[in-house]
Every structure is written in structure tokens, then in C-alpha cells.
Coordinates of C-alpha atoms in Angstrom, one line a residue:
X1 CA -19.8 -2.6 -34.1
X2 CA -16.6 -1.4 -36.2
X3 CA -16.9 1.2 -37.9
X4 CA -14.2 3.1 -41.2
X5 CA -12.0 5.8 -40.6
X6 CA -12.9 8.3 -43.2
X7 CA -13.9 10.7 -41.4
X8 CA -10.9 10.3 -38.7
X9 CA -8.3 9.9 -42.8
X10 CA -10.7 13.2 -44.4
X11 CA -10.5 15.5 -40.7
X12 CA -6.0 14.9 -40.8
X13 CA -5.3 15.8 -44.6
X14 CA -7.5 19.0 -44.3
X15 CA -6.2 19.2 -40.4
X16 CA -3.0 18.9 -41.1
X17 CA -2.5 22.0 -43.7
X18 CA -3.2 24.1 -40.1
X19 CA -0.4 22.4 -38.3
X20 CA 3.1 24.0 -37.6
X21 CA 4.9 24.2 -34.1
X22 CA 5.1 28.0 -32.4
X23 CA 7.9 28.5 -30.6
X24 CA 10.2 31.9 -29.4
X25 CA 8.5 34.7 -27.5
X26 CA 5.5 34.3 -30.5
X27 CA 2.6 37.1 -29.8
X28 CA -0.7 37.1 -30.7
X29 CA -2.8 36.8 -33.1
X30 CA -5.0 40.2 -33.0
X31 CA -8.8 38.5 -33.9
X32 CA -9.7 35.3 -31.2
X33 CA -12.5 33.1 -31.4
X34 CA -13.5 32.0 -28.5
X35 CA -14.4 28.1 -29.3
X36 CA -15.3 26.7 -25.5
X37 CA -18.4 27.6 -23.5
X38 CA -16.2 30.3 -20.6
X39 CA -19.8 31.5 -18.5
X40 CA -18.6 31.8 -15.1
X41 CA -20.0 32.1 -12.0
X42 CA -21.2 35.3 -11.1
X43 CA -19.1 37.0 -8.8
X44 CA -20.8 37.9 -5.4
X45 CA -19.4 39.5 -2.3
X46 CA -19.4 36.5 0.6
X47 CA -21.2 37.0 3.9
X48 CA -19.2 36.0 6.4
X49 CA -21.6 33.0 8.3
X50 CA -21.0 31.9 12.0
X51 CA -18.4 28.8 11.7
X52 CA -18.3 26.4 14.5
X53 CA -18.1 23.2 14.8
X54 CA -16.0 19.8 13.0
X55 CA -16.9 17.9 10.3
X56 CA -15.8 14.5 10.2
X57 CA -15.7 12.1 7.6
X58 CA -13.6 9.2 7.2
X59 CA -12.5 6.9 3.8
X60 CA -11.2 4.1 3.0
X61 CA -7.7 4.8 2.2
X62 CA -5.7 7.8 1.1
X63 CA -2.5 7.9 -1.0
X64 CA -0.2 10.4 1.3
X65 CA 0.8 13.3 0.2
X66 CA -0.2 16.6 0.0
X67 CA 1.6 17.1 -3.9
X68 CA -0.9 16.9 -6.3
X69 CA 2.7 16.4 -8.8
X70 CA 2.5 13.2 -6.7
X71 CA -1.3 11.9 -7.8
X72 CA -2.5 13.6 -4.1
X73 CA -6.3 13.0 -2.7
X74 CA -6.7 15.7 -1.0
X75 CA -6.8 18.2 -4.4
X76 CA -9.9 18.9 -4.1
X77 CA -9.5 20.9 -0.9
X78 CA -6.9 21.7 -1.0
X79 CA -6.1 23.5 -4.8
X80 CA -7.8 25.8 -7.1
X81 CA -8.3 25.0 -11.2
X82 CA -8.7 27.5 -14.0
X83 CA -11.5 25.5 -14.9
X84 CA -14.0 23.9 -13.1
X85 CA -17.4 21.8 -14.1
X86 CA -21.0 23.4 -13.1
X87 CA -24.0 22.0 -11.5
X88 CA -25.2 21.3 -15.4
X89 CA -22.0 19.8 -16.5
X90 CA -20.5 22.7 -19.1
X91 CA -17.0 23.4 -18.5
X92 CA -16.7 27.3 -16.3
X93 CA -14.3 29.3 -15.5
X94 CA -13.1 28.9 -11.9
X95 CA -9.7 31.0 -11.2
X96 CA -10.0 32.3 -15.4
X97 CA -13.2 34.8 -15.4
X98 CA -13.0 33.6 -19.5
X99 CA -11.2 31.7 -22.2
X100 CA -10.0 31.8 -26.0
X101 CA -8.6 30.0 -28.5
X102 CA -7.2 31.7 -31.6
X103 CA -8.2 31.3 -34.7
X104 CA -5.7 28.2 -35.6
X105 CA -6.0 26.8 -32.5
X106 CA -2.1 27.9 -31.1
X107 CA -2.7 30.5 -29.0
X108 CA -5.6 29.9 -26.5
X109 CA -5.6 33.0 -23.8
X110 CA -6.9 32.4 -20.3
X111 CA -8.2 35.9 -18.1
X112 CA -7.8 34.9 -14.5
X113 CA -9.7 36.5 -11.5
X114 CA -8.7 39.4 -9.2
X115 CA -8.2 40.1 -5.6
X116 CA -7.9 36.2 -5.2
X117 CA -5.4 35.3 -1.7
X118 CA -3.4 32.3 -1.1
X119 CA -4.3 30.6 2.4
X120 CA -0.3 32.6 3.6
X121 CA -2.2 35.7 2.6
X122 CA -0.6 36.0 -1.7
X123 CA -2.0 37.7 -3.9
X124 CA -3.3 34.9 -7.6
X125 CA -1.5 36.2 -10.3
X126 CA -1.3 35.4 -14.3
X127 CA 2.8 34.4 -13.0
X128 CA 0.9 31.2 -10.3
X129 CA -0.5 30.0 -13.2
X130 CA 2.5 29.6 -15.5
X131 CA 4.0 28.2 -12.8
X132 CA 1.4 25.6 -12.6
X133 CA 1.8 24.9 -15.6
X134 CA 5.6 24.1 -15.9
X135 CA 5.6 22.4 -13.0
X136 CA 3.1 19.6 -13.9
X137 CA 5.5 19.2 -17.0
X138 CA 8.4 18.5 -14.8
X139 CA 10.6 15.9 -14.3
X140 CA 9.8 13.8 -11.4
X141 CA 6.4 14.8 -11.8
X142 CA 3.7 12.6 -12.0
X143 CA 0.6 14.2 -12.7
X144 CA -1.7 12.9 -14.6
X145 CA -2.1 15.4 -16.6
X146 CA 1.9 15.6 -18.4
X147 CA 1.9 13.6 -21.6
X148 CA -0.7 15.3 -22.9
X149 CA 0.9 19.1 -21.4
X150 CA 3.9 17.9 -22.8
X151 CA 2.8 17.4 -25.2
X152 CA 0.8 19.9 -25.9
X153 CA 2.7 23.4 -24.8
X154 CA 5.5 25.2 -26.3
X155 CA 5.9 27.7 -24.0
X156 CA 3.4 29.3 -21.9
X157 CA 3.9 33.4 -21.3
X158 CA 2.5 35.8 -18.5
X159 CA 1.9 39.3 -20.1
X160 CA 0.3 41.6 -17.4
X161 CA -1.0 40.2 -13.8
X162 CA -4.0 39.1 -14.7
X163 CA -3.2 37.5 -18.4
X164 CA -2.3 34.3 -19.5
X165 CA -1.4 33.1 -22.7
X166 CA -0.4 29.2 -23.3
X167 CA 2.2 28.4 -26.9
X168 CA 1.0 24.8 -28.3
X169 CA 2.6 22.6 -30.5
X170 CA -0.1 20.9 -31.7
X171 CA -3.7 22.0 -32.9
X172 CA -6.1 21.0 -30.3
X173 CA -9.2 21.8 -29.9
X174 CA -10.3 21.1 -26.7
X175 CA -7.9 21.9 -24.5
X176 CA -9.7 23.9 -22.3
X177 CA -11.0 19.9 -21.3
X178 CA -7.3 19.5 -19.9
X179 CA -6.8 22.4 -19.1
X180 CA -9.5 21.8 -16.1
X181 CA -6.9 18.8 -14.4
X182 CA -3.8 21.7 -13.3
X183 CA -3.7 22.9 -9.8
X184 CA -3.2 26.1 -9.3
X185 CA -0.4 26.5 -6.7
X186 CA 1.7 29.5 -5.1
X187 CA 4.5 30.3 -7.4
X188 CA 6.3 32.8 -4.5
X189 CA 6.1 30.3 -1.9
X190 CA 6.8 26.8 -3.4
X191 CA 9.4 29.0 -4.5
X192 CA 11.3 30.0 -1.0
X193 CA 10.5 26.9 0.6
X194 CA 12.0 24.0 -1.8
X195 CA 9.1 21.0 -2.4
X196 CA 9.3 19.3 0.9
X197 CA 8.6 22.0 3.1
X198 CA 5.6 22.8 -0.1
X199 CA 4.6 18.9 0.7
X200 CA 4.8 19.3 4.4
X201 CA 3.5 22.6 4.7
X202 CA 1.0 22.8 1.7
X203 CA -1.1 25.6 0.5
X204 CA -4.0 26.2 -2.4
X205 CA -6.8 29.2 -2.9
X206 CA -9.0 26.7 -2.0
X207 CA -12.5 26.8 0.9
X208 CA -10.7 24.9 3.0
X209 CA -6.2 25.8 4.6
X210 CA -4.5 22.6 5.9
X211 CA -3.6 22.6 9.8
X212 CA -2.5 19.0 10.2
X213 CA -1.8 15.7 8.3
X214 CA -0.8 12.7 11.0
X215 CA 0.5 9.9 8.9
X216 CA -1.8 6.5 8.2
X217 CA -3.9 9.0 10.5
X218 CA -6.0 11.7 9.4
X219 CA -5.5 15.1 7.6
X220 CA -7.7 18.2 9.4
X221 CA -8.3 21.7 7.7
X222 CA -9.7 24.9 8.7
X223 CA -12.9 27.1 6.7
X224 CA -11.6 30.1 5.5
X225 CA -13.3 33.3 6.1
X226 CA -15.3 35.3 3.1
X227 CA -14.2 33.1 0.4
X228 CA -13.9 34.4 -2.8
X229 CA -17.0 31.1 -3.8
X230 CA -18.1 29.5 -0.8
X231 CA -18.0 29.6 2.2
X232 CA -17.9 26.2 4.3
X233 CA -20.4 26.0 7.2
X234 CA -17.9 24.7 9.6
X235 CA -15.4 25.9 10.9
X236 CA -13.0 22.6 11.1
X237 CA -13.2 19.9 9.1
X238 CA -11.7 15.8 9.8
X239 CA -10.8 12.9 7.4
X240 CA -9.8 9.9 9.4
X241 CA -8.1 7.4 7.8
X242 CA -10.3 4.2 8.0
X243 CA -10.1 1.2 6.0
X244 CA -12.8 -1.6 7.7
X245 CA -16.0 -0.6 6.8
X246 CA -17.3 -2.7 10.3
X247 CA -15.4 0.5 12.1
X248 CA -15.9 3.1 10.1
X249 CA -19.9 2.8 10.8
X250 CA -18.7 1.7 14.3
X251 CA -17.9 5.2 14.5
X252 CA -20.6 6.9 12.7
X253 CA -23.2 4.7 15.5
X254 CA -20.9 6.3 18.4
X255 CA -21.3 9.8 17.1
X256 CA -17.6 10.4 16.7
X257 CA -18.3 10.5 12.6
X258 CA -20.5 12.6 10.1
X259 CA -20.1 10.3 6.5
X260 CA -19.0 7.3 6.0
X261 CA -18.6 5.4 3.3
X262 CA -21.2 2.6 2.4
X263 CA -21.3 -0.6 0.6
X264 CA -24.9 -2.0 -0.7
X265 CA -25.6 -3.9 1.7
X266 CA -24.1 -1.2 4.2
X267 CA -26.7 1.1 2.3
X268 CA -30.2 -0.9 3.4
X269 CA -29.1 -2.1 6.4
X270 CA -28.2 1.5 8.0
X271 CA -30.6 2.8 5.7
X272 CA -33.6 0.9 8.1
X273 CA -31.4 2.7 11.5
X274 CA -32.7 6.2 10.6
X275 CA -30.1 7.1 8.8
X276 CA -29.9 9.3 5.5
X277 CA -27.8 8.1 2.9
X278 CA -26.1 11.2 0.3
X279 CA -24.2 9.9 -3.2
X280 CA -22.4 11.7 -5.4
X281 CA -23.6 13.3 -8.2
X282 CA -22.3 11.2 -11.1
X283 CA -21.6 7.6 -11.4
X284 CA -18.4 6.0 -11.2
X285 CA -17.9 3.1 -13.3
X286 CA -15.4 -0.3 -11.9
X287 CA -13.9 -0.9 -14.7
X288 CA -12.3 -4.9 -15.9
X289 CA -8.2 -2.5 -16.4
X290 CA -6.2 -5.1 -18.5
X291 CA -2.7 -3.9 -17.9
X292 CA 0.4 -4.1 -20.4
X293 CA -1.3 -5.8 -22.6
X294 CA 0.8 -5.3 -25.3
X295 CA 3.6 -6.2 -23.1
X296 CA 2.9 -9.2 -22.7
X297 CA 2.7 -13.2 -23.6
X298 CA 0.1 -14.9 -21.2
X299 CA -4.0 -14.9 -22.2
X300 CA -5.4 -11.0 -22.0
X301 CA -2.9 -10.5 -24.7
X302 CA -5.3 -12.1 -27.2
X303 CA -8.3 -10.4 -28.0
X304 CA -10.6 -13.3 -27.3
X305 CA -9.8 -13.8 -24.3
X306 CA -10.4 -10.1 -23.3
X307 CA -14.5 -10.9 -25.3
X308 CA -14.3 -13.8 -23.9
X309 CA -13.8 -12.2 -19.9
X310 CA -15.8 -10.0 -20.5
X311 CA -19.0 -12.4 -21.9
X312 CA -18.1 -14.1 -18.8
X313 CA -19.7 -11.4 -16.5
X314 CA -23.1 -11.8 -15.7
X315 CA -23.7 -7.7 -15.5
X316 CA -27.9 -7.4 -14.8
X317 CA -27.9 -10.0 -12.0
X318 CA -24.9 -7.9 -10.8
X319 CA -26.5 -4.7 -10.6
X320 CA -29.8 -6.4 -9.6
X321 CA -27.7 -8.0 -6.7
X322 CA -24.7 -7.5 -5.7
X323 CA -26.3 -3.8 -6.1
X324 CA -29.4 -4.3 -4.7
X325 CA -30.8 -2.5 -7.7
X326 CA -29.4 -0.2 -7.3
X327 CA -26.4 0.1 -10.7
X328 CA -26.7 0.1 -14.0
X329 CA -25.2 -3.0 -16.5
X330 CA -22.6 -1.6 -18.9
X331 CA -20.3 1.0 -18.2
X332 CA -17.8 3.5 -20.5
X333 CA -14.1 3.8 -19.4
X334 CA -14.3 7.7 -17.4
X335 CA -17.7 8.2 -19.3
X336 CA -21.2 8.2 -18.2
X337 CA -25.4 7.6 -20.3
X338 CA -25.5 12.2 -19.6
X339 CA -21.2 12.7 -20.9
X340 CA -21.3 15.3 -24.4
X341 CA -21.0 12.5 -27.4
X342 CA -22.6 9.2 -24.8
X343 CA -24.2 7.3 -27.2
X344 CA -27.2 4.3 -25.3
X345 CA -26.2 2.0 -27.8
X346 CA -23.1 0.9 -26.5
X347 CA -24.9 0.2 -23.3
X348 CA -28.3 -2.1 -24.7
X349 CA -26.0 -3.4 -27.5
X350 CA -24.2 -6.8 -27.9
X351 CA -20.6 -5.3 -25.6
X352 CA -22.0 -5.6 -22.7
X353 CA -23.8 -9.0 -22.5
X354 CA -23.7 -12.1 -21.1
X355 CA -22.8 -14.8 -22.9
X356 CA -20.9 -18.1 -21.7
X357 CA -21.1 -20.7 -24.1
X358 CA -20.0 -17.2 -26.8
X359 CA -18.1 -17.6 -23.8
X360 CA -16.5 -21.1 -23.6
X361 CA -15.8 -20.5 -28.0
X362 CA -13.8 -17.9 -28.3
X363 CA -11.2 -19.3 -25.6
X364 CA -11.3 -22.2 -27.5
X365 CA -10.9 -20.7 -30.4
X366 CA -8.3 -18.3 -28.5
X367 CA -5.7 -21.9 -27.5
X368 CA -7.0 -21.1 -23.8
X369 CA -5.8 -22.2 -21.7
X370 CA -3.2 -24.5 -23.8
X371 CA -1.8 -21.7 -26.3
X372 CA -0.3 -19.6 -23.2
X373 CA 2.5 -21.3 -21.3
X374 CA 1.4 -19.2 -17.9
X375 CA -2.7 -19.9 -18.3
X376 CA -2.6 -18.0 -14.8
X377 CA -5.6 -14.7 -15.3
X378 CA -4.5 -12.4 -11.7
X379 CA -6.8 -10.7 -10.3
X380 CA -6.1 -7.4 -8.7
X381 CA -7.9 -6.8 -5.3
X382 CA -8.7 -3.1 -3.8
X383 CA -10.4 -1.5 -1.2
X384 CA -10.0 1.8 -1.6
X385 CA -14.2 1.3 -2.2
X386 CA -15.5 -1.4 0.8
X387 CA -17.4 -3.3 -2.3
X388 CA -14.6 -3.8 -4.4
X389 CA -13.2 -6.9 -2.8
X390 CA -16.4 -9.0 -3.1
X391 CA -16.8 -8.1 -6.5
X392 CA -13.4 -9.5 -7.2
X393 CA -14.8 -12.4 -5.5
X394 CA -17.6 -12.6 -8.0
X395 CA -15.6 -11.4 -10.7
X396 CA -13.2 -14.2 -10.9
X397 CA -16.5 -16.5 -9.4
X398 CA -17.5 -15.9 -13.3
X399 CA -14.4 -17.0 -15.3
X400 CA -13.9 -19.7 -13.6
X401 CA -17.3 -20.3 -14.2
X402 CA -16.5 -20.5 -18.1
X403 CA -13.1 -22.3 -17.6
X404 CA -9.6 -19.3 -16.7
X405 CA -8.2 -20.2 -15.0
X406 CA -7.6 -16.4 -11.6
X407 CA -6.1 -16.4 -9.1
X408 CA -7.1 -13.1 -6.2
X409 CA -3.8 -10.8 -5.6
X410 CA -3.7 -8.3 -2.6
X411 CA -2.4 -4.5 -3.7
X412 CA -3.0 -1.5 -1.6
X413 CA -4.4 1.8 -3.9
X414 CA -1.1 3.5 -3.8
X415 CA 0.8 1.0 -5.2
X416 CA -0.8 -0.4 -7.8
X417 CA -1.6 3.3 -8.7
X418 CA 1.9 4.7 -8.7
X419 CA 3.1 0.8 -10.7
X420 CA 0.3 2.0 -13.7
X421 CA 2.3 5.4 -13.6
X422 CA 5.5 4.1 -13.8
X423 CA 5.1 1.1 -16.0
X424 CA 6.2 -1.3 -13.5
X425 CA 6.8 -4.5 -15.8
X426 CA 5.1 -6.2 -12.6
X427 CA 1.4 -6.0 -14.0
X428 CA 1.8 -6.8 -16.9
X429 CA -0.5 -9.1 -17.8
X430 CA -2.9 -8.8 -15.2
X431 CA -6.4 -7.2 -14.4
X432 CA -7.5 -4.9 -11.8
X433 CA -10.7 -4.1 -11.2
X434 CA -11.2 0.4 -10.5
X435 CA -13.7 2.7 -9.6
X436 CA -13.1 5.5 -13.0
X437 CA -15.2 8.9 -11.5
X438 CA -16.7 10.2 -15.2
X439 CA -16.2 13.3 -16.6
X440 CA -18.4 15.2 -18.5
X441 CA -16.4 15.4 -21.8
X442 CA -13.7 12.2 -21.7
X443 CA -11.4 13.0 -24.4
X444 CA -8.6 13.6 -22.7
X445 CA -9.5 10.6 -20.2
X446 CA -9.3 8.5 -22.4
X447 CA -6.2 9.6 -23.4
X448 CA -4.9 9.2 -20.0
X449 CA -5.8 5.9 -20.1
X450 CA -4.8 4.8 -23.8
X451 CA -3.2 6.6 -25.5
X452 CA -0.2 5.1 -26.7
X453 CA 1.7 8.2 -24.7
X454 CA -0.6 8.4 -22.3
X455 CA 0.0 7.7 -17.9
X456 CA -1.0 4.2 -18.2
X457 CA -1.0 3.0 -21.7
X458 CA -3.3 -0.2 -22.1
X459 CA -3.5 0.0 -25.3
X460 CA -0.4 0.7 -28.1
X461 CA -2.6 1.3 -30.6
X462 CA -2.0 3.0 -33.6
X463 CA -5.1 2.8 -34.6
X464 CA -7.0 4.1 -31.9
X465 CA -4.3 6.7 -31.8
X466 CA -4.2 8.0 -34.9
X467 CA -8.8 8.7 -34.7
X468 CA -7.8 10.3 -30.4
X469 CA -4.9 13.1 -32.0
X470 CA -7.8 13.5 -34.7
X471 CA -11.0 15.4 -32.9
X472 CA -9.0 17.5 -31.5
X473 CA -7.9 18.9 -33.8
X474 CA -10.9 20.4 -35.7
X475 CA -13.4 23.1 -34.4
X476 CA -16.1 21.6 -35.8
X477 CA -18.2 20.8 -33.1
X478 CA -20.3 17.8 -35.1
X479 CA -17.3 16.6 -36.7
X480 CA -15.7 16.0 -33.1
X481 CA -18.8 14.4 -31.9
X482 CA -18.2 11.6 -34.2
X483 CA -14.6 10.9 -34.1
X484 CA -15.3 10.3 -30.3
X485 CA -17.5 7.9 -30.7
X486 CA -14.8 6.8 -33.4
X487 CA -12.3 5.9 -31.2
X488 CA -14.9 4.9 -28.1
X489 CA -16.5 2.1 -30.3
X490 CA -12.3 1.6 -31.3
X491 CA -11.3 1.1 -27.7
X492 CA -15.2 -1.8 -26.9
X493 CA -14.1 -3.4 -29.2
X494 CA -10.8 -3.9 -28.0
X495 CA -11.9 -5.2 -24.5
X496 CA -8.9 -3.1 -22.4
X497 CA -11.2 -1.9 -19.7
X498 CA -14.6 -2.7 -21.0
X499 CA -16.8 -1.6 -17.9
X500 CA -18.7 -3.8 -15.2
X501 CA -21.9 -1.0 -14.3
X502 CA -23.1 2.1 -13.8
X503 CA -22.3 2.9 -10.4
X504 CA -22.9 6.3 -7.6
X505 CA -21.0 5.9 -4.0
X506 CA -23.2 6.2 -1.3
X507 CA -22.5 8.0 1.9
X508 CA -24.7 7.2 5.4
X509 CA -24.3 10.5 7.1
X510 CA -24.9 12.1 11.2
X511 CA -28.3 13.8 12.3
X512 CA -26.3 16.1 11.7
X513 CA -25.5 17.0 7.9
X514 CA -27.9 18.9 5.8
X515 CA -27.4 19.5 2.7
X516 CA -24.7 18.3 -0.4
X517 CA -24.9 21.6 -2.7
X518 CA -22.0 21.5 -4.5
X519 CA -22.3 18.5 -6.9
X520 CA -19.1 16.5 -5.4
X521 CA -17.4 16.2 -9.8
X522 CA -14.7 14.3 -9.1
X523 CA -14.6 12.5 -4.9
X524 CA -15.6 13.2 -2.2
X525 CA -12.9 16.3 -1.1
X526 CA -14.3 18.8 -3.7
X527 CA -17.6 18.2 -2.4
X528 CA -17.4 18.8 1.7
X529 CA -17.1 23.8 1.3
X530 CA -21.2 22.8 0.5
X531 CA -21.8 19.9 3.1
X532 CA -24.2 22.0 5.4
X533 CA -25.6 21.7 8.6
X534 CA -28.8 21.1 9.7

């Protein structure tokens, strides 16, 4: 499904006339045009419900830091953002009431909410936004947004307490989708106490206030009364780290926890016992991340081998048998069937078909195994989702069936994530099944994973980089859409991160748990405040 890049080249020629650097304290252009949707939730006067009881949950893994610059797991429980995603999957204001972009695409202006306070009582102002954006770009930051912000932002100005102006080095008419990734932190608190103290005693503006982190055991929060956005119905939240799913289920059955992640077999089992199941709102996609192929001389450095590995996988069998019919074959990195720009032909076409004969032919064409000094394909196995280790065994079996020599290597989620962000050569040429969330607009995420300057750098390819850049440099939505689809199809042709299935994350809940009223946009942590009591 390779396409000509005529649209890309036309856009690049057109927007080259617009591009210019912006330096110094430039004044904001008098006329601005609002490009993205800027609908914000209607402000209401919160009423404090009776805050009683403790909500308890277990999770199989986490990254044990509370600082978002160090890739905290707890970001969506502790912090809020300028922009968020609503129930209809639109980007809307959270701490921002509205935003606009100048006609030349180089100045973004955010108008922020008044009356918001951090957990220590400090007022939230534009100075905190400026500080948070600059902190992500600072030396030592491990934020996945650092490459994008550093490449785009020239400087940030806070002309008054409730206005933020972001001056850009280059045009990016989808930058609001990247701003979504910036948690807003308390400038004065961090500057007065230091980063180490902040990591040990974090504060944000979310509906949950940090109480205590017991390393390797649990993290505790208290509800914030009269929160501007939503007040939890529970007085306390305790989340325990329980790697073994059998242990977590035992705690649920013994009344020691309320929420437990379950695999498909466990989901059917606990349903039979009378427990209710809940799912996160948007599907996740386990993808085969081909690590550092551009620096490898091993088998996955050859696109024919990568395609063969994908063709060897019987996705319908995995969806119907392993996931008990609760998954759909296929899956695009960061992109759900409901996401902007999704093309159903991607799933129904040839990208995800099962064809062992063609897989063997491609391996022979690539000279596998004799052409490679080490023909073994190492598959990293993580357990942060309870079903991942079993899925690794299944994938390994499919590959062995077409003649690929495989080895499964167990690794901790946090360890591999850290290796990927620093491009550790130890992972070069290996494969990891990563259960990726999906986003309403995945343009920025694809850069983070695939682009030469991204965090994961799965693909060092000038054609992909040029296609991706062209999406952001035109204000025309139809052209953006066409370019995005070309970019995804180019990525699919490279078999650099082929999806396996679209699945939902299932949780078994106790009889005390009512409705889940918040869309869990990214992970479980973002929805705890909306969990109702029965």
C-alpha cells in the first residue's frame, strides 16, 4: 500500500514560505485565528459529598517516582494539564479555558482558569505553566515530550497571571495535541524545596492529594474536598503493587481490595463467581516494537524478516482463543478505530493477514538464517499486564513454526522503558511486545515512537520524517488527514511496530464499586476520581 508523496512535497513547498524562527521577546500578533476545537467543560460550583471510606486497587507494576520528568506512573492521579480529552474524544481545555494560534502558526496563546489551587494552597497562575513547559525541556528530563517541545518551542511568555504565550521555532498546527502531555507543576513549591523534595512530597492540582509512597508496596492519597473539576466519592485511595495476578485475585476474594486487573481467562472466571467487570474506554494495542533496527545487523534489521514475523502470527486465533473473543485482530500504534484519520482498510487489508507460506518465502529471500551472524530473535517478556508473559510464549511459538530461532528474555517494565528513552545499545535488534494506549489524535505520539528525533527512534528514515513534518505544517484539515494516512501507511510498510490485536483492559471489581464516570483516557490512574460508590 505504498503511496506517492506528491501531497507531502506540495505542502512542504507551500509552507516553506511560512517558516521562520522566532527569537527574543516578540510581541503577539494582533490578529489570531482559533484553529483547534477549544470547548471547555462548563464551570460549576462544587458541592462536597460525604467523603467516607477507602477505595483500594491493585496494579501489577509501576515506575516508582512521582516526578513526571522521570516518567512517573502516577501522573494522571496527581497532576492536571492545560488540555485534556473529553467523553467524545475531543481535545478540550482542562486548566486552560481556551486557546488560539496566530495566522502564521508561530504563536500559541492559552487563557487559563482562575481560582485553581495546588494541594498546598498556592494559587495556580501562568507562571506555573511557563515553568512546567521549560522544565520538560531541561537537562536530565526523561519526559517523552522533551524532543517535541525542544524542537518546537523557542520561548514562553507569561504576560499576566492568566495568559500564556508560546513562541515557536517552527509551524506545528497540531501543537495543542502535544500540549496535552504537559502536567502542570507548582513553580514556587519546587523552586523553594528542590526536585528531590518534590519527588518525595509531590503536590499538584488534581482531585487526589498525595499522602505516602511505600516503595515496592503501595501509594496512598486523600480526596480533595470541593475540587473545581470533580470531587471523589471516597475519602482515601490506596493502590497496592501486586505483580502476581493470583495474589491480586485472592485479595479481591478476601475483601482486601476493590479493583484488580485480570486477563481474559481470569475475566471469565471471576464473572462466573459473580464479580462485575469494567473496561477502560479506548482499546490498547499490543505492538511488536522492533528495537533499534537502524543500528542492528541482526535479523530484524531486514524489513523482509520483520514482515515475515508479522505474517507468521495468527491474529484471528489469538483474538478468538487467547482473548476469548474479547479482542479484534490488527491494531495500529497509538491509533484506535475511533481515532482521527483511522482507515478501516488498514485492518482489513494485507498488513495483518496470516500467511505462513509467504513468511517462509520472505525469510528465504532475506537469506535467513545463514546471512546473519546471530540469527536468534530475542523477545523481551514483561509482566506489567497479567496476560503479557503468556502472549510472548504464543508469539514465540508462531515464529518457531516458520523457522525463526527465538529466545524469550524476562525484563522489568521500568527497566526496559528506561533503556528505550536513553537508546541503550543492549536492546538493539531485540523485540518487545508493548501494550500501547491509543489516542484521539496520534500524530505527536507517532513522532515520539518512530521519528529519528523521537524518544524510541524505532525508525531512522528520512521519508517518514518528512511525511510527519508535513502534517504539522499545514492548517488545512483535509490535507493534514491525507498526509497522516500516508505517514501511517509508510510506517506499516516498514513493519517497525505491527499491532497484534485491539483489546480493552479488563478489571474485576468488588460489590462496593459503582459506575466509572470518567473516561480512562490513558490508564487506570486518570479515572480513579470518577469511580462511584454503590
